[in-house]
Amino acid sequence: MAAGEPGCPGGFYFRFLPQRTFSSLSSREITSRLRQWSMLGRIQAQAFSFDQAFQPYQKDDFVMAFFKDPNVIPNLQLFSDSSEQWTTLGTEVKNIEAINVPCTQLSMSFFQRLYDENIVRESGHIVKCLDSFCDPFLISDELRKVLLIEDSEKYEIFSPLERDEFLFRLFKHLCLGGSLCQYEDMLKPYLETAKLIYKDLCSETSSNQGNTNYLFCL
């Protein structure tokens, strides 16, 4: 029996959904920002569906099944730093490491502490600082300092668990940008872009047990 067919060992079966688009990555305003941040053409999203309920304890089996699925191998896009081009996975993966990335933060008020701690002024301007380096990043403001410098005065305003949140990871990725990133002076573009992409990538569903809400990242 071919992999990906019902009854095949491995448990999960996947289907590529090329018709599923992500408007947050294609709008004129967002593409303009991604270009400024040296990320345009280096970030994309794809959708795959799977055929049964998923439980967190199954994450290793789930991820391995994903990378071995015949509907994933020829369709999953990977970016090559060496060629700076997108290519397909093309082969089965032999080893994986899967980690849980929580998606419990549902509000951009999560970042209000940046104002409260004077990392961002009330006007929305990001507070500048003396230039320093955290290889390969130039640190020229308090925002990048709190994102990168572990021994900085205000690094601990976000706990390790909060830094693991998908929303924080996405926000940090946008703030740091690519190798030729032109940084923003205002916080708003980062917050708006993170919010739109986060909402586009995650869909909220309700569990039948206890009416618990979960976020599933596609």
Tab-separated table of N, CA, C and O in Angstrom, residues 24-121:
chain	number	residue	atom	x	y	z
A	24	SER	N	-1.944	38.143	3.856
A	24	SER	CA	-1.064	39.004	4.639
A	24	SER	C	0.320	39.117	4.013
A	24	SER	O	1.027	40.107	4.225
A	25	LEU	N	0.720	38.124	3.231
A	25	LEU	CA	2.052	38.137	2.627
A	25	LEU	C	2.057	38.701	1.212
A	25	LEU	O	3.117	38.811	0.600
A	26	SER	N	0.878	39.058	0.701
A	26	SER	CA	0.806	39.532	-0.679
A	26	SER	C	0.200	40.922	-0.832
A	26	SER	O	0.184	41.467	-1.927
A	27	SER	N	-0.293	41.510	0.262
A	27	SER	CA	-0.859	42.853	0.153
A	27	SER	C	0.239	43.857	-0.173
A	27	SER	O	1.412	43.665	0.169
A	28	ARG	N	-0.141	44.946	-0.827
A	28	ARG	CA	0.837	45.941	-1.269
A	28	ARG	C	1.610	46.527	-0.094
A	28	ARG	O	2.834	46.689	-0.155
A	29	GLU	N	0.892	46.843	1.001
A	29	GLU	CA	1.542	47.471	2.146
A	29	GLU	C	2.538	46.529	2.814
A	29	GLU	O	3.664	46.927	3.153
A	30	ILE	N	2.150	45.256	2.966
A	30	ILE	CA	3.034	44.301	3.629
A	30	ILE	C	4.246	43.980	2.757
A	30	ILE	O	5.375	43.902	3.253
A	31	THR	N	4.052	43.803	1.457
A	31	THR	CA	5.197	43.518	0.590
A	31	THR	C	6.167	44.695	0.564
A	31	THR	O	7.385	44.496	0.480
A	32	SER	N	5.644	45.914	0.657
A	32	SER	CA	6.517	47.087	0.717
A	32	SER	C	7.370	47.048	1.992
A	32	SER	O	8.573	47.346	1.967
A	33	ARG	N	6.748	46.676	3.107
A	33	ARG	CA	7.500	46.579	4.366
A	33	ARG	C	8.521	45.457	4.305
A	33	ARG	O	9.666	45.615	4.745
A	34	LEU	N	8.129	44.295	3.779
A	34	LEU	CA	9.057	43.177	3.686
A	34	LEU	C	10.254	43.531	2.814
A	34	LEU	O	11.385	43.120	3.103
A	35	ARG	N	10.013	44.314	1.762
A	35	ARG	CA	11.130	44.760	0.922
A	35	ARG	C	12.073	45.657	1.725
A	35	ARG	O	13.296	45.512	1.651
A	36	GLN	N	11.518	46.571	2.491
A	36	GLN	CA	12.329	47.470	3.308
A	36	GLN	C	13.135	46.693	4.347
A	36	GLN	O	14.279	47.043	4.652
A	37	TRP	N	12.536	45.614	4.866
A	37	TRP	CA	13.192	44.818	5.909
A	37	TRP	C	14.065	43.708	5.329
A	37	TRP	O	14.535	42.837	6.071
A	38	SER	N	14.281	43.722	4.017
A	38	SER	CA	15.115	42.732	3.334
A	38	SER	C	14.595	41.307	3.527
A	38	SER	O	15.370	40.355	3.693
A	39	MET	N	13.254	41.181	3.483
A	39	MET	CA	12.633	39.865	3.668
A	39	MET	C	11.765	39.456	2.491
A	39	MET	O	11.299	38.311	2.437
A	40	LEU	N	11.541	40.362	1.539
A	40	LEU	CA	10.681	40.040	0.402
A	40	LEU	C	11.344	38.960	-0.448
A	40	LEU	O	12.517	39.058	-0.805
A	41	GLY	N	10.578	37.908	-0.766
A	41	GLY	CA	11.114	36.790	-1.525
A	41	GLY	C	11.830	35.766	-0.670
A	41	GLY	O	12.270	34.727	-1.170
A	42	ARG	N	11.949	36.042	0.636
A	42	ARG	CA	12.641	35.134	1.538
A	42	ARG	C	11.711	34.572	2.609
A	42	ARG	O	12.168	33.892	3.534
A	43	ILE	N	10.427	34.880	2.497
A	43	ILE	CA	9.455	34.379	3.462
A	43	ILE	C	8.183	34.010	2.702
A	43	ILE	O	7.727	34.762	1.824
A	44	GLN	N	7.640	32.845	2.966
A	44	GLN	CA	6.388	32.435	2.350
A	44	GLN	C	5.697	31.420	3.244
A	44	GLN	O	6.294	30.898	4.198
A	45	ALA	N	4.436	31.155	2.954
A	45	ALA	CA	3.657	30.182	3.724
A	45	ALA	C	2.959	29.233	2.764
A	45	ALA	O	2.537	29.633	1.676
A	46	GLN	N	2.854	27.975	3.170
A	46	GLN	CA	2.123	26.962	2.412
A	46	GLN	C	1.174	26.241	3.351
A	46	GLN	O	1.412	26.181	4.564
A	47	ALA	N	0.120	25.682	2.792
A	47	ALA	CA	-0.875	24.982	3.600
A	47	ALA	C	-0.952	23.508	3.200
A	47	ALA	O	-0.938	23.177	2.012
A	48	PHE	N	-1.029	22.661	4.214
A	48	PHE	CA	-1.256	21.230	4.037
A	48	PHE	C	-2.333	20.815	5.028
A	48	PHE	O	-2.339	21.279	6.177
A	49	SER	N	-3.234	19.962	4.597
A	49	SER	CA	-4.230	19.426	5.526
A	49	SER	C	-3.798	18.035	5.977
A	49	SER	O	-2.994	17.375	5.321
A	50	PHE	N	-4.304	17.606	7.139
A	50	PHE	CA	-4.036	16.241	7.592
A	50	PHE	C	-5.349	15.607	8.023
A	50	PHE	O	-6.355	16.288	8.208
A	51	ASP	N	-5.320	14.285	8.174
A	51	ASP	CA	-6.556	13.522	8.122
A	51	ASP	C	-7.141	13.085	9.456
A	51	ASP	O	-8.155	12.405	9.475
A	52	GLN	N	-6.521	13.432	10.580
A	52	GLN	CA	-7.073	12.964	11.849
A	52	GLN	C	-6.689	13.908	12.970
A	52	GLN	O	-5.878	14.821	12.790
A	53	ALA	N	-7.294	13.695	14.138
A	53	ALA	CA	-7.041	14.554	15.292
A	53	ALA	C	-5.580	14.442	15.723
A	53	ALA	O	-4.976	13.375	15.639
A	54	PHE	N	-5.038	15.563	16.169
A	54	PHE	CA	-3.646	15.624	16.604
A	54	PHE	C	-3.573	15.935	18.090
A	54	PHE	O	-4.283	16.808	18.589
A	55	GLN	N	-2.719	15.225	18.803
A	55	GLN	CA	-2.456	15.476	20.211
A	55	GLN	C	-0.977	15.843	20.375
A	55	GLN	O	-0.115	15.273	19.695
A	56	PRO	N	-0.650	16.782	21.260
A	56	PRO	CA	0.742	17.235	21.393
A	56	PRO	C	1.751	16.118	21.627
A	56	PRO	O	2.897	16.204	21.160
A	57	TYR	N	1.366	15.053	22.335
A	57	TYR	CA	2.325	13.984	22.605
A	57	TYR	C	2.714	13.237	21.327
A	57	TYR	O	3.702	12.487	21.296
A	58	GLN	N	1.966	13.445	20.246
A	58	GLN	CA	2.248	12.791	18.974
A	58	GLN	C	3.166	13.614	18.071
A	58	GLN	O	3.372	13.260	16.908
A	59	LYS	N	3.731	14.702	18.582
A	59	LYS	CA	4.416	15.656	17.713
A	59	LYS	C	5.552	15.027	16.898
A	59	LYS	O	5.723	15.349	15.715
A	60	ASP	N	6.332	14.133	17.499
A	60	ASP	CA	7.441	13.533	16.760
A	60	ASP	C	6.950	12.661	15.605
A	60	ASP	O	7.466	12.743	14.479
A	61	ASP	N	5.940	11.812	15.878
A	61	ASP	CA	5.369	10.973	14.821
A	61	ASP	C	4.715	11.833	13.742
A	61	ASP	O	4.826	11.532	12.544
A	62	PHE	N	4.058	12.914	14.183
A	62	PHE	CA	3.370	13.803	13.251
A	62	PHE	C	4.363	14.467	12.298
A	62	PHE	O	4.177	14.466	11.072
A	63	VAL	N	5.427	15.029	12.839
A	63	VAL	CA	6.405	15.740	12.012
A	63	VAL	C	7.146	14.771	11.091
A	63	VAL	O	7.373	15.068	9.915
A	64	MET	N	7.508	13.604	11.591
A	64	MET	CA	8.175	12.631	10.738
A	64	MET	C	7.265	12.171	9.603
A	64	MET	O	7.694	12.058	8.443
A	65	ALA	N	5.986	11.932	9.928
A	65	ALA	CA	5.030	11.539	8.889
A	65	ALA	C	4.888	12.644	7.843
A	65	ALA	O	4.771	12.371	6.645
A	66	PHE	N	4.913	13.898	8.300
A	66	PHE	CA	4.803	15.033	7.375
A	66	PHE	C	5.950	15.032	6.364
A	66	PHE	O	5.739	15.124	5.151
A	67	PHE	N	7.175	14.907	6.854
A	67	PHE	CA	8.326	14.997	5.966
A	67	PHE	C	8.516	13.761	5.093
A	67	PHE	O	9.269	13.804	4.118
A	68	LYS	N	7.832	12.669	5.429
A	68	LYS	CA	7.920	11.461	4.616
A	68	LYS	C	6.752	11.319	3.638
A	68	LYS	O	6.759	10.442	2.778
A	69	ASP	N	5.759	12.187	3.771
A	69	ASP	CA	4.546	12.034	2.970
A	69	ASP	C	4.808	12.369	1.497
A	69	ASP	O	5.435	13.392	1.184
A	70	PRO	N	4.328	11.540	0.574
A	70	PRO	CA	4.573	11.780	-0.861
A	70	PRO	C	3.873	13.025	-1.397
A	70	PRO	O	4.194	13.485	-2.501
A	71	ASN	N	2.907	13.566	-0.653
A	71	ASN	CA	2.292	14.822	-1.071
A	71	ASN	C	3.065	16.042	-0.562
A	71	ASN	O	2.836	17.165	-1.019
A	72	VAL	N	3.964	15.803	0.382
A	72	VAL	CA	4.781	16.889	0.941
A	72	VAL	C	6.106	17.016	0.210
A	72	VAL	O	6.534	18.124	-0.148
A	73	ILE	N	6.779	15.895	-0.023
A	73	ILE	CA	8.140	15.898	-0.562
A	73	ILE	C	8.280	16.726	-1.840
A	73	ILE	O	9.209	17.532	-1.954
A	74	PRO	N	7.377	16.613	-2.840
A	74	PRO	CA	7.577	17.402	-4.064
A	74	PRO	C	7.004	18.814	-3.996
A	74	PRO	O	7.170	19.591	-4.948
A	75	ASN	N	6.343	19.157	-2.889
A	75	ASN	CA	5.644	20.448	-2.831
A	75	ASN	C	6.169	21.414	-1.770
A	75	ASN	O	6.017	22.630	-1.928
A	76	LEU	N	6.762	20.900	-0.707
A	76	LEU	CA	7.225	21.769	0.372
A	76	LEU	C	8.410	22.606	-0.099
A	76	LEU	O	9.416	22.084	-0.551
A	77	GLN	N	8.283	23.925	0.007
A	77	GLN	CA	9.314	24.850	-0.455
A	77	GLN	C	10.298	25.180	0.673
A	77	GLN	O	9.898	25.481	1.794
A	78	LEU	N	11.582	25.138	0.357
A	78	LEU	CA	12.645	25.497	1.286
A	78	LEU	C	13.518	26.560	0.640
A	78	LEU	O	13.789	26.508	-0.559
A	79	PHE	N	13.984	27.507	1.457
A	79	PHE	CA	14.838	28.568	0.920
A	79	PHE	C	16.297	28.214	1.146
A	79	PHE	O	16.706	27.885	2.260
A	80	SER	N	17.077	28.268	0.079
A	80	SER	CA	18.497	27.961	0.153
A	80	SER	C	19.291	29.253	0.315
A	80	SER	O	19.232	30.134	-0.538
A	81	ASP	N	20.032	29.364	1.415
A	81	ASP	CA	20.868	30.540	1.630
A	81	ASP	C	22.003	30.620	0.620
A	81	ASP	O	22.431	31.714	0.235
A	82	SER	N	22.486	29.476	0.187
A	82	SER	CA	23.625	29.471	-0.736
A	82	SER	C	23.238	29.977	-2.123
A	82	SER	O	23.948	30.788	-2.720
A	83	SER	N	22.088	29.519	-2.634
A	83	SER	CA	21.649	29.949	-3.966
A	83	SER	C	20.672	31.113	-3.905
A	83	SER	O	20.390	31.738	-4.929
A	84	GLU	N	20.161	31.404	-2.692
A	84	GLU	CA	19.149	32.439	-2.489
A	84	GLU	C	17.941	32.210	-3.399
A	84	GLU	O	17.383	33.133	-3.972
A	85	GLN	N	17.555	30.950	-3.521
A	85	GLN	CA	16.387	30.559	-4.306
A	85	GLN	C	15.570	29.542	-3.525
A	85	GLN	O	16.073	28.856	-2.635
A	86	TRP	N	14.279	29.462	-3.890
A	86	TRP	CA	13.404	28.456	-3.301
A	86	TRP	C	13.545	27.152	-4.055
A	86	TRP	O	13.638	27.127	-5.275
A	87	THR	N	13.553	26.055	-3.321
A	87	THR	CA	13.612	24.733	-3.918
A	87	THR	C	12.666	23.819	-3.159
A	87	THR	O	12.226	24.148	-2.053
A	88	THR	N	12.330	22.672	-3.716
A	88	THR	CA	11.447	21.729	-3.025
A	88	THR	C	12.272	20.794	-2.156
A	88	THR	O	13.474	20.606	-2.370
A	89	LEU	N	11.603	20.201	-1.173
A	89	LEU	CA	12.264	19.271	-0.259
A	89	LEU	C	12.935	18.148	-1.036
A	89	LEU	O	14.108	17.840	-0.830
A	90	GLY	N	12.186	17.485	-1.922
A	90	GLY	CA	12.760	16.555	-2.885
A	90	GLY	C	13.115	15.168	-2.400
A	90	GLY	O	13.315	14.270	-3.203
A	91	THR	N	13.220	14.962	-1.092
A	91	THR	CA	13.617	13.662	-0.570
A	91	THR	C	13.047	13.463	0.815
A	91	THR	O	12.666	14.424	1.487
A	92	GLU	N	12.982	12.202	1.253
A	92	GLU	CA	12.518	11.919	2.605
A	92	GLU	C	13.529	12.401	3.636
A	92	GLU	O	14.740	12.325	3.427
A	93	VAL	N	13.022	12.900	4.747
A	93	VAL	CA	13.871	13.304	5.861
A	93	VAL	C	14.087	12.094	6.767
A	93	VAL	O	13.141	11.364	7.076
A	94	LYS	N	15.333	11.886	7.212
A	94	LYS	CA	15.661	10.712	8.021
A	94	LYS	C	15.537	10.975	9.520
A	94	LYS	O	15.168	10.089	10.284
A	95	ASN	N	15.873	12.186	9.941
A	95	ASN	CA	15.841	12.527	11.362
A	95	ASN	C	15.173	13.887	11.542
A	95	ASN	O	15.341	14.790	10.711
A	96	ILE	N	14.423	14.034	12.621
A	96	ILE	CA	13.748	15.303	12.906
A	96	ILE	C	13.885	15.634	14.393
A	96	ILE	O	14.139	14.754	15.216
A	97	GLU	N	13.724	16.898	14.696
A	97	GLU	CA	13.585	17.342	16.082
A	97	GLU	C	12.386	18.277	16.121
A	97	GLU	O	12.378	19.307	15.448
A	98	ALA	N	11.370	17.917	16.870
A	98	ALA	CA	10.139	18.696	16.936
A	98	ALA	C	10.021	19.357	18.294
A	98	ALA	O	10.269	18.724	19.324
A	99	ILE	N	9.685	20.630	18.308
A	99	ILE	CA	9.469	21.340	19.575
A	99	ILE	C	8.082	21.982	19.551
A	99	ILE	O	7.571	22.344	18.488
A	100	ASN	N	7.494	22.091	20.714
A	100	ASN	CA	6.206	22.765	20.834
A	100	ASN	C	6.429	24.273	20.873
A	100	ASN	O	7.225	24.769	21.672
A	101	VAL	N	5.738	24.987	20.008
A	101	VAL	CA	5.770	26.452	20.012
A	101	VAL	C	4.370	26.924	20.409
A	101	VAL	O	3.431	26.783	19.641
A	102	PRO	N	4.219	27.454	21.625
A	102	PRO	CA	2.879	27.827	22.093
A	102	PRO	C	2.284	28.982	21.305
A	102	PRO	O	2.996	29.868	20.826
A	103	CYS	N	0.983	28.951	21.167
A	103	CYS	CA	0.228	30.022	20.499
A	103	CYS	C	-0.880	30.511	21.426
A	103	CYS	O	-2.046	30.631	21.026
A	104	THR	N	-0.528	30.774	22.671
A	104	THR	CA	-1.542	31.157	23.653
A	104	THR	C	-1.795	32.658	23.689
A	104	THR	O	-2.818	33.092	24.215
A	105	GLN	N	-0.877	33.457	23.161
A	105	GLN	CA	-1.054	34.908	23.145
A	105	GLN	C	-1.941	35.299	21.960
A	105	GLN	O	-1.588	35.063	20.808
A	106	LEU	N	-3.081	35.892	22.265
A	106	LEU	CA	-4.062	36.207	21.226
A	106	LEU	C	-4.287	37.704	21.052
A	106	LEU	O	-5.119	38.122	20.247
A	107	SER	N	-3.558	38.520	21.789
A	107	SER	CA	-3.777	39.967	21.739
A	107	SER	C	-2.445	40.683	21.611
A	107	SER	O	-1.434	40.289	22.217
A	108	MET	N	-2.452	41.783	20.838
A	108	MET	CA	-1.237	42.571	20.689
A	108	MET	C	-0.930	43.386	21.944
A	108	MET	O	0.134	43.999	22.038
A	109	SER	N	-1.834	43.378	22.927
A	109	SER	CA	-1.535	44.012	24.215
A	109	SER	C	-0.353	43.314	24.899
A	109	SER	O	0.213	43.844	25.856
A	110	PHE	N	-0.003	42.152	24.413
A	110	PHE	CA	1.187	41.418	24.856
A	110	PHE	C	2.428	42.316	24.802
A	110	PHE	O	3.361	42.159	25.599
A	111	PHE	N	2.443	43.262	23.861
A	111	PHE	CA	3.609	44.120	23.665
A	111	PHE	C	3.461	45.488	24.332
A	111	PHE	O	4.321	46.349	24.139
A	112	GLN	N	2.394	45.680	25.126
A	112	GLN	CA	2.199	46.960	25.817
A	112	GLN	C	3.377	47.287	26.721
A	112	GLN	O	3.722	48.455	26.930
A	113	ARG	N	4.030	46.274	27.250
A	113	ARG	CA	5.160	46.496	28.165
A	113	ARG	C	6.315	47.236	27.489
A	113	ARG	O	7.163	47.826	28.164
A	114	LEU	N	6.374	47.208	26.173
A	114	LEU	CA	7.410	47.975	25.474
A	114	LEU	C	7.216	49.472	25.704
A	114	LEU	O	8.197	50.228	25.764
A	115	TYR	N	5.949	49.883	25.825
A	115	TYR	CA	5.649	51.282	26.176
A	115	TYR	C	5.872	51.499	27.669
A	115	TYR	O	6.476	52.497	28.077
A	116	ASP	N	5.397	50.574	28.474
A	116	ASP	CA	5.481	50.723	29.929
A	116	ASP	C	6.922	50.817	30.415
A	116	ASP	O	7.209	51.488	31.408
A	117	GLU	N	7.836	50.150	29.718
A	117	GLU	CA	9.243	50.113	30.128
A	117	GLU	C	10.104	51.124	29.372
A	117	GLU	O	11.331	51.055	29.398
A	118	ASN	N	9.451	52.054	28.657
A	118	ASN	CA	10.151	53.135	27.955
A	118	ASN	C	11.121	52.632	26.891
A	118	ASN	O	12.139	53.268	26.610
A	119	ILE	N	10.791	51.508	26.308
A	119	ILE	CA	11.524	51.019	25.140
A	119	ILE	C	10.966	51.701	23.892
A	119	ILE	O	11.683	51.946	22.922
A	120	VAL	N	9.675	52.003	23.960
A	120	VAL	CA	8.983	52.767	22.920
A	120	VAL	C	8.305	53.953	23.588
A	120	VAL	O	7.683	53.808	24.644
A	121	ARG	N	8.448	55.128	22.997
A	121	ARG	CA	7.834	56.323	23.565
A	121	ARG	C	6.321	56.297	23.350
A	121	ARG	O	5.807	55.546	22.512
